[in-house]
XYZ file of C-alpha atoms in Angstrom:
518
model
C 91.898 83.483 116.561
C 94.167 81.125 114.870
C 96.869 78.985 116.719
C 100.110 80.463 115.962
C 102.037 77.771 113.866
C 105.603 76.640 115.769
C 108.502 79.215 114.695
C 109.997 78.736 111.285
C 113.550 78.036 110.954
C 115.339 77.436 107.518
C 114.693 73.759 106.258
C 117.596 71.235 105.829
C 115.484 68.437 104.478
C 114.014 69.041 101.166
C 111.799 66.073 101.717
C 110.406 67.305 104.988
C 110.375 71.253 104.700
C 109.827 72.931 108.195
C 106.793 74.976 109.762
C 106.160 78.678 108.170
C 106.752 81.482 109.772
C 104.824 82.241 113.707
C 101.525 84.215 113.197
C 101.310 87.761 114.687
C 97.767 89.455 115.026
C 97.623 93.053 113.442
C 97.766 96.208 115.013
C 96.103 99.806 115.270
C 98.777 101.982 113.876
C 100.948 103.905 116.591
C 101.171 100.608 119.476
C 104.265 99.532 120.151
C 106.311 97.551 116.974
C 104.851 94.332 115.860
C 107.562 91.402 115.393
C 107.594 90.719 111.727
C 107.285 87.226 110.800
C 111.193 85.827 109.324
C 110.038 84.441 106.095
C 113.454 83.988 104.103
C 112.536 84.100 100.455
C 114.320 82.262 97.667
C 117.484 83.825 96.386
C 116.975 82.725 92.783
C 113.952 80.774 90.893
C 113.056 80.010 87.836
C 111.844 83.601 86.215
C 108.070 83.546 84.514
C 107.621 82.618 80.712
C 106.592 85.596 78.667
C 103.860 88.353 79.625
C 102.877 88.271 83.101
C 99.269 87.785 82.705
C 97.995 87.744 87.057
C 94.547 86.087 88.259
C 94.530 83.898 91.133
C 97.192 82.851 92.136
C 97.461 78.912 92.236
C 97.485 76.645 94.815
C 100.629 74.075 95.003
C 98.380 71.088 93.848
C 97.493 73.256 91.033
C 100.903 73.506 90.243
C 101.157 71.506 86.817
C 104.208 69.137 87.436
C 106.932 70.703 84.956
C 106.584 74.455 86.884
C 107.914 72.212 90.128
C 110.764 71.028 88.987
C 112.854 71.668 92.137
C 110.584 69.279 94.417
C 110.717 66.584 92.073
C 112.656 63.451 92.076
C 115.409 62.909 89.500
C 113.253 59.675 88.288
C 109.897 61.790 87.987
C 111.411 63.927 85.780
C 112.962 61.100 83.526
C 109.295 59.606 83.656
C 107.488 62.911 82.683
C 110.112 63.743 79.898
C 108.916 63.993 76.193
C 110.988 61.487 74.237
C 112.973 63.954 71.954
C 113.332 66.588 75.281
C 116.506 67.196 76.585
C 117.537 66.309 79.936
C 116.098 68.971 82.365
C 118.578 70.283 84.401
C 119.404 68.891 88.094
C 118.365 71.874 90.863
C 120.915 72.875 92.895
C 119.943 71.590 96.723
C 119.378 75.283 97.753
C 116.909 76.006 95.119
C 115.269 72.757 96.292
C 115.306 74.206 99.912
C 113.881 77.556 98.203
C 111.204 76.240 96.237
C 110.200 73.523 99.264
C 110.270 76.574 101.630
C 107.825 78.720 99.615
C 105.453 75.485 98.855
C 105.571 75.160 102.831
C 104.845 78.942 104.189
C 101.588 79.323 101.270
C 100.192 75.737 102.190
C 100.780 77.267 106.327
C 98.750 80.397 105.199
C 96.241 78.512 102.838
C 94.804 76.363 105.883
C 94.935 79.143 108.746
C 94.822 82.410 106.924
C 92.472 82.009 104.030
C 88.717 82.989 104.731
C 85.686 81.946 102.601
C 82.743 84.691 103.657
C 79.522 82.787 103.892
C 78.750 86.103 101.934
C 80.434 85.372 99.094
C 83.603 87.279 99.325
C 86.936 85.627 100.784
C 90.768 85.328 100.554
C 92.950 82.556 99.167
C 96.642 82.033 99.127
C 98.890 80.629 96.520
C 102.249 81.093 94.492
C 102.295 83.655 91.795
C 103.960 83.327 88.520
C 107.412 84.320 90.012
C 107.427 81.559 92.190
C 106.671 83.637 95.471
C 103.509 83.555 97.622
C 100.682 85.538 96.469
C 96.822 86.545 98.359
C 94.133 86.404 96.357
C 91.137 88.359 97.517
C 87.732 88.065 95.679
C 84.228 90.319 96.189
C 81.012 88.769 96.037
C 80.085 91.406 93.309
C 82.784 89.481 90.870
C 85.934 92.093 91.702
C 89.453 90.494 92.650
C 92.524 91.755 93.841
C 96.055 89.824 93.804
C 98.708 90.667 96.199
C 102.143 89.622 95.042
C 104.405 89.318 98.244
C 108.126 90.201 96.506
C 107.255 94.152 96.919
C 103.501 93.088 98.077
C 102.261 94.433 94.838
C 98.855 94.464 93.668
C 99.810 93.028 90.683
C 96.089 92.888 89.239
C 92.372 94.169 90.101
C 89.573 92.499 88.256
C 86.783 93.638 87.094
C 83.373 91.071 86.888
C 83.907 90.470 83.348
C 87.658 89.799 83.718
C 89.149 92.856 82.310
C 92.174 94.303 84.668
C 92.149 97.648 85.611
C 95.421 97.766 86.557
C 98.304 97.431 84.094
C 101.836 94.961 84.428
C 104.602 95.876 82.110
C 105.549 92.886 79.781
C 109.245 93.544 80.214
C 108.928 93.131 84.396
C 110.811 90.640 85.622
C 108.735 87.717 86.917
C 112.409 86.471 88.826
C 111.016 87.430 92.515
C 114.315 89.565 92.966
C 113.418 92.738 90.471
C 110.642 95.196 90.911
C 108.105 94.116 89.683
C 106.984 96.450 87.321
C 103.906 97.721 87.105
C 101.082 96.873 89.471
C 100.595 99.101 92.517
C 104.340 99.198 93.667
C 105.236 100.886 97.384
C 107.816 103.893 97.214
C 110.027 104.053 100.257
C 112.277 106.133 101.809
C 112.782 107.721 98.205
C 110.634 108.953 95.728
C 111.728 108.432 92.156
C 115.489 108.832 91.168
C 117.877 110.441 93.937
C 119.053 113.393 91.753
C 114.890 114.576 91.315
C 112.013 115.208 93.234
C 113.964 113.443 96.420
C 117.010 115.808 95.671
C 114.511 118.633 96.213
C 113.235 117.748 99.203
C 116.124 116.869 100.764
C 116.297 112.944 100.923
C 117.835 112.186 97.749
C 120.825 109.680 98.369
C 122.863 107.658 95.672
C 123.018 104.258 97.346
C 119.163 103.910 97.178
C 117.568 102.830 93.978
C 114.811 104.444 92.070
C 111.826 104.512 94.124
C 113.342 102.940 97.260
C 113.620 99.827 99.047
C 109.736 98.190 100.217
C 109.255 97.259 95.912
C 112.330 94.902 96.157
C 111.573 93.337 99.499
C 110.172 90.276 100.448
C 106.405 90.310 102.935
C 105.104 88.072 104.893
C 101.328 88.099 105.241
C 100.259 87.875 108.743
C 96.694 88.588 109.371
C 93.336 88.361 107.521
C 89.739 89.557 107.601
C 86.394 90.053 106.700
C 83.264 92.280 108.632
C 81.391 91.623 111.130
C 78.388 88.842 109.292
C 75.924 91.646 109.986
C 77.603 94.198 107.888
C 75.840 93.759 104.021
C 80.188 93.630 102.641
C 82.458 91.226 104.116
C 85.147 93.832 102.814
C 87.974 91.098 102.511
C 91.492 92.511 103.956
C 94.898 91.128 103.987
C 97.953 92.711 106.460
C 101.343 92.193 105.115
C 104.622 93.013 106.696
C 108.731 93.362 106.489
C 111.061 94.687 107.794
C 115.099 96.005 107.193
C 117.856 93.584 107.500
C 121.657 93.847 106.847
C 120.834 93.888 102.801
C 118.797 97.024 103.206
C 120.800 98.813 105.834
C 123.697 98.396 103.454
C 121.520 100.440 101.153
C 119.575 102.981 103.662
C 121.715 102.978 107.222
C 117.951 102.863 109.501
C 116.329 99.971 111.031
C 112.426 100.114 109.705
C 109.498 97.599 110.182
C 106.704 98.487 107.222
C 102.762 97.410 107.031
C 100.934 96.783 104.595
C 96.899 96.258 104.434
C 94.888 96.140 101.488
C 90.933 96.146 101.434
C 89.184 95.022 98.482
C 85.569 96.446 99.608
C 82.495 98.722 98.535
C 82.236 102.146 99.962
C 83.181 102.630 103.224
C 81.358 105.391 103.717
C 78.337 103.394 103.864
C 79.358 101.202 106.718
C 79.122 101.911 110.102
C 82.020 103.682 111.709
C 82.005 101.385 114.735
C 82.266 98.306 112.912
C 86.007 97.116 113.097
C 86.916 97.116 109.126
C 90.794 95.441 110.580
C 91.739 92.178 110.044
C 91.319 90.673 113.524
C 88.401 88.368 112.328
C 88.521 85.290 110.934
C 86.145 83.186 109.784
C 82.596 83.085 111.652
C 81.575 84.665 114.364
C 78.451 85.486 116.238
C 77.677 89.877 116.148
C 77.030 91.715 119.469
C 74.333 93.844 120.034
C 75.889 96.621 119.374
C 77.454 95.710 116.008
C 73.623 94.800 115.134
C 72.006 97.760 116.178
C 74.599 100.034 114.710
C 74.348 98.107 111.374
C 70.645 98.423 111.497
C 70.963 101.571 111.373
C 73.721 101.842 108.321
C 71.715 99.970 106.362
C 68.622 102.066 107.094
C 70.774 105.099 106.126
C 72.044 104.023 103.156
C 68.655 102.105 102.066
C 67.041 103.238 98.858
C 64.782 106.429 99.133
C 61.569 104.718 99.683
C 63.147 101.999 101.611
C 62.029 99.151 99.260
C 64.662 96.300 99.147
C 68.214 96.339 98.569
C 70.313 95.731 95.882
C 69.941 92.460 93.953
C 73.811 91.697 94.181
C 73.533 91.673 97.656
C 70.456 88.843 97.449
C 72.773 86.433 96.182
C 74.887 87.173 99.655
C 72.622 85.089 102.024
C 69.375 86.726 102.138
C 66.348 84.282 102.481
C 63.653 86.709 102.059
C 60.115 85.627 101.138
C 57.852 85.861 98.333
C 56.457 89.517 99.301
C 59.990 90.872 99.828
C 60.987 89.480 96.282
C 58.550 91.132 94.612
C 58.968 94.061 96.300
C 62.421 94.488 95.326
C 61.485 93.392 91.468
C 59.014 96.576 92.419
C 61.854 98.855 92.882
C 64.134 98.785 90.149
C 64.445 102.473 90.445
C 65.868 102.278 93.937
C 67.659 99.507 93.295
C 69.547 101.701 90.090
C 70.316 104.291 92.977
C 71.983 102.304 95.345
C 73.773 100.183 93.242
C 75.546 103.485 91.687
C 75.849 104.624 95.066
C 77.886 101.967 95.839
C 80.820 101.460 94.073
C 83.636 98.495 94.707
C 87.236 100.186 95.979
C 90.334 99.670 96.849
C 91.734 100.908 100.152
C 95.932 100.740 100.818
C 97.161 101.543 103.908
C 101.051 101.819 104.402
C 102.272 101.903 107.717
C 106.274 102.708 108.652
C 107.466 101.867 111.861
C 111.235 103.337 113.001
C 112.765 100.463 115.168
C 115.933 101.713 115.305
C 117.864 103.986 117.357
C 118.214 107.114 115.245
C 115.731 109.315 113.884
C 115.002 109.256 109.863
C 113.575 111.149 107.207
C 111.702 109.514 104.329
C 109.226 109.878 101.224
C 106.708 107.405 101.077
C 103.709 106.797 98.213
C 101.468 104.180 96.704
C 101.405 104.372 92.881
C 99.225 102.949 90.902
C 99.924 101.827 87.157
C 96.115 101.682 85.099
C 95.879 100.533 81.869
C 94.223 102.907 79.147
C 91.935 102.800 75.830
C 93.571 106.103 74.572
C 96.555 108.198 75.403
C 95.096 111.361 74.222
C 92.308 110.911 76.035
C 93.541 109.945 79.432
C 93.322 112.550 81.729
C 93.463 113.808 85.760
C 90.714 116.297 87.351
C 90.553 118.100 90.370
C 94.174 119.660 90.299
C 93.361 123.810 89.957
C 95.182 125.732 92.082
C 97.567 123.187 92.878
C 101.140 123.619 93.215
C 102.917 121.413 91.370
C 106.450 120.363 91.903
C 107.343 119.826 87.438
C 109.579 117.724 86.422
C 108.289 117.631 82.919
C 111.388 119.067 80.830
C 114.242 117.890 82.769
C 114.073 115.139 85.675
C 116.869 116.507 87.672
C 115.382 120.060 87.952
C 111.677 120.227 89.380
C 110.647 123.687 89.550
C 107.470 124.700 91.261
C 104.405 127.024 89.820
C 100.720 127.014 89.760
C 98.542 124.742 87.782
C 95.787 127.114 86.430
C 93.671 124.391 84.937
C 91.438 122.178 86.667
C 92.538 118.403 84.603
C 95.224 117.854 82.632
C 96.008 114.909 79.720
C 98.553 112.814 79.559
C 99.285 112.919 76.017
C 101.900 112.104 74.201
C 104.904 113.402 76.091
C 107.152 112.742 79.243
C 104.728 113.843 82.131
C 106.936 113.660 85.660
C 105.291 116.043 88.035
C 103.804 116.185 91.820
C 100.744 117.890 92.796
C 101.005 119.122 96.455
C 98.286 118.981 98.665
C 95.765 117.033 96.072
C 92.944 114.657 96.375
C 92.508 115.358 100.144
C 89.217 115.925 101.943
C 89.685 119.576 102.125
C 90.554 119.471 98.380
C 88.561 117.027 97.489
C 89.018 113.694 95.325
C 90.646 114.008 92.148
C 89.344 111.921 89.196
C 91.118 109.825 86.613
C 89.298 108.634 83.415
C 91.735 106.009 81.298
C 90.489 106.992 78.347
C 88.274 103.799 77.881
C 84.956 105.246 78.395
C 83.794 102.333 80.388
C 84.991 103.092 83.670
C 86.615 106.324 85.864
C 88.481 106.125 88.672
C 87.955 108.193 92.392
C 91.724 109.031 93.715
C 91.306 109.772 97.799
C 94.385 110.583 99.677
C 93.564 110.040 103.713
C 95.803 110.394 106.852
C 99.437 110.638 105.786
C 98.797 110.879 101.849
C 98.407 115.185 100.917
C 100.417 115.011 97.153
C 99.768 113.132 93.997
C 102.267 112.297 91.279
C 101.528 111.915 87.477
C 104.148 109.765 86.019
C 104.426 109.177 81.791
C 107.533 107.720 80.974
C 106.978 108.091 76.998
C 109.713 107.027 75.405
C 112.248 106.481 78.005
C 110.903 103.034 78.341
C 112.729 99.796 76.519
C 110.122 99.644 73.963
C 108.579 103.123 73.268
C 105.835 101.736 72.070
C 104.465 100.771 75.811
C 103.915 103.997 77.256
C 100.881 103.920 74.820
C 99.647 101.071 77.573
C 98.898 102.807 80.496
C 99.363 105.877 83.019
C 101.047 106.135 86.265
C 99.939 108.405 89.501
C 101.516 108.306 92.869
C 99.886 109.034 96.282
C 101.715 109.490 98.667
C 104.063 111.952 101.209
C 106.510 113.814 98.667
C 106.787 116.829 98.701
C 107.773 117.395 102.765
C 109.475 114.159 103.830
C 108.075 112.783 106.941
C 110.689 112.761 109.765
C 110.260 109.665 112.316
C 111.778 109.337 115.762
C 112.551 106.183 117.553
C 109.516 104.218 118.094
C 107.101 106.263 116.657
C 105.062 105.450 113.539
C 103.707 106.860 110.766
C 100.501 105.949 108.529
C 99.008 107.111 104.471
C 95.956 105.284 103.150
C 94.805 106.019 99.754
C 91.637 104.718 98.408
C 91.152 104.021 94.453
C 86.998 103.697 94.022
C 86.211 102.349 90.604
C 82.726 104.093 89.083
C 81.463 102.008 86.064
C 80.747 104.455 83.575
C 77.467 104.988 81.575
C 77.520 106.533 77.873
C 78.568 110.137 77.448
C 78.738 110.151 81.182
C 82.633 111.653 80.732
C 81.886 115.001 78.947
C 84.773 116.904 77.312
C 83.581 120.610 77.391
C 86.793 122.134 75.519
C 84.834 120.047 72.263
C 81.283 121.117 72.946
C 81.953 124.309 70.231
C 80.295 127.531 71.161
C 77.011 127.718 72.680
C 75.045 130.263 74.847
C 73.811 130.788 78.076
């Protein structure tokens, strides 16, 4: 367990910029409220130069001098200026406390949060390209995952040969005060525009903006963690949190704390159930016997048929092995084809809501997730027959409810705004969403707290019509019956997005098959 850091309070001296916030452990859902870190974010900074384009996010020293302007000296900055540039303008001495502030808290959480997994897999903190903090964490299989923490957006998800699966709007705002846009946003206490879906269900209000309050905020990430060392994936997990202040209960008149933990992992199904996947470990740590024996017996579970080896990307993960259990694994290449489809790399988002105020509230609360596409007309959502669906297709100020007879439904090239109620659960089962690119399909699972899914396609209400062409948007989340909270308690969704790298022809489209017989 780390040493909590002295408490954080605002800095005075630019030159000397005070400890980061204190660190608080996470904590099962439904305990009493955690105390939120105070990390006071900067009011204004310098917005991002063109297209967000989001990887790791860099370290200060990485920082090339002329993005930290506001921590250098007046003289640096007349040494480092290009003969024919004009005079950079002087930062005012808040943004200087700003910037110094931020530079501060991610060099706090780079030393005692960040976790490199003897297994490969790890997380690193830096500052992303609108100058707030930002977690970066990486899977020894080559997959990534960057947490923004203005809205504690997942602003990108990497595949091993670079490619993003998720999708940033090139219009967003990189000024760490807009929604970011794109990304896996948070919807709270409002889904979508007041006068809509919310209206419907009876928590529409006019003082809260589109989609609600968390995508706005600022987080604070205060825990980290990886598996147990005898668990085959270290499962890398970051806990972010925030809470309401006078700004938001301007907005929404109710005292909230929110959570936020995000898993970059493989399967979970294949790990033991016993093994604690929270982030409450850091760093090494010795297993106990019964973590051992109980991932003994995982592993024998979910070992290849004829129990010959594992996986080759796991042997890059520590495995010493010796010459007769190398060839044995280059023996069973078949097995080896098995497992590795049978585990696929996720990613697991768990928002927790926490009423700490005096009077009960009622709220909507989603994940949504914004994936980038090959083509439109071929991006499409399965597993939603006999759904009712909450349409908001024609006009977004009058849903009106009916059936959905067919089991997927495209995208296209229209305005899709709809909610699916009661979809992608486990007595529903998943529902799957193929982009269109024929390289990859996605596995949408709604857990505790998550029963609808929304399909969002904007079309051409966006700036540029052209973008909707880009990518598709679907919600998971609590929408259609609006969770009510009392004092003190808590409420929990998790929604897990499994990736499943696709093989040729492995996404079939029946309707073009022609006629055939049985």
């Amino acid at each position: 367990m780390p040493k909590a850091p002295p408490e954080w309070q605002p800095p005075t001296d630019p030159s000397g910029p005070s400890a980061p916030p204190e660190f608080t452990p996470p904590r099962d859902p439904g305990t009493a409220p955690r105390t939120v870190p105070e990390f006071e974010p900067p009011e204004q900074v310098p917005p991002g130069k063109g297209a967000p384009t989001p990887g790791r996010p860099a370290r200060p020293e990485e920082i090339p001098d002329p993005e930290r302007d506001p921590l250098r000296t007046p003289e640096r900055r007349r040494e480092t200026r290009e003969p024919d540039e004009e005079p950079a303008e002087e930062p005012e001495p808040e943004e200087q406390d700003a910037m110094a502030a931020v530079v501060a808290y991610v060099e706090h959480c780079q030393e005692v949060l960040s976790i490199e997994d003897e297994r490969g897999g790890g997380i690193e903190v830096g500052i992303g390209q609108n100058s707030c903090p930002a977690a970066l964490l990486y899977h020894p299989m080559g997959y990534s995952a960057v947490v923004n923490m203005h809205g504690a957006n997942v602003v990108s998800w990497k595949r091993p040969d670079g490619s993003d699966i998720l999708h940033l709007r090139p219009d967003t705002p990189m000024d760490g005060a807009s929604p970011i846009l794109g990304g896996v946003p948070l919807i709270f206490p409002q889904y979508g525009r007041a006068s809509g879906i919310a209206a419907y269900a009876g928590v529409g209000s006019s003082s809260v903006p589109t989609n609600g309050l968390l995508n706005r905020m600022h987080w604070s990430l205060i825990g980290t963690g990886v598996t147990g060392l005898d668990a085959p994936d270290p499962a890398p997990t970051a806990v972010f949190a925030t809470e309401s202040d006078e700004s938001t209960y301007a907005i929404w008149p109710f005292h909230f704390q929110a959570f936020y933990t995000v898993s970059l992992m493989c399967t979970d199904e294949i790990l033991p159930d016993n093994l604690n996947l929270k982030p409450i470990t850091r760093g090494k740590r010795e297993p106990t016997e019964e973590e051992l024996a109980a991932a003994a017996a995982a592993q024998a579970a979910a070992a290849p048929k004829r129990g010959r080896g594992r996986p080759n990307k796991w042997k890059a993960l520590g495995d010493k092995g010796n010459a007769e259990e190398e060839e044995e694994e280059e023996d069973a290449d078949e097995d080896i084809e098995e497992a590795e489809e049978a585990w696929p790399v996720q990613l697991r988002c768990v928002l927790e809501i926490v009423n700490t105020g005096d009077e009960p509230f009622t709220f909507e609360a989603a994940v949504q997730s914004h994936v980038g596409i090959g083509q439109m007309a071929s991006a499409e959502a399965q597993g939603l027959a006999g759904k009712m669906v909450l349409d908001c297709d024609s006009n977004p100020d009058k849903p009106w409810l009916h059936m959905s007879t067919d089991d997927s439904t495209t995208f296209g090239e229209r305005r899709m705004d709809r909610v699916y109620i009661d979809a992608g659960n486990e007595k529903s089962g998943s529902v799957m969403i193929y982009p269109g690119n024929h390289r990859y399909h996605l596995e949408l699972i709604h857990r505790e707290g998550f029963r609808d899914l929304g399909l969002w396609n904007p079309h051409h209400d966006l700036p540029d019509p052209s973008m909707f062409n880009d990518f598709i948007a679907f919600s998971s989340g609590e929408i259609a019956r609006p969770v009510r909270l009392e004092p003190e308690e808590s409420w929990s969704g998790e929604m897990v997005l499994r990736l499943h790298e696709e093989k040729p022809d492995e996404h079939v489209q029946w309707e073009n098959m022609g006629d055939w017989e049985s």
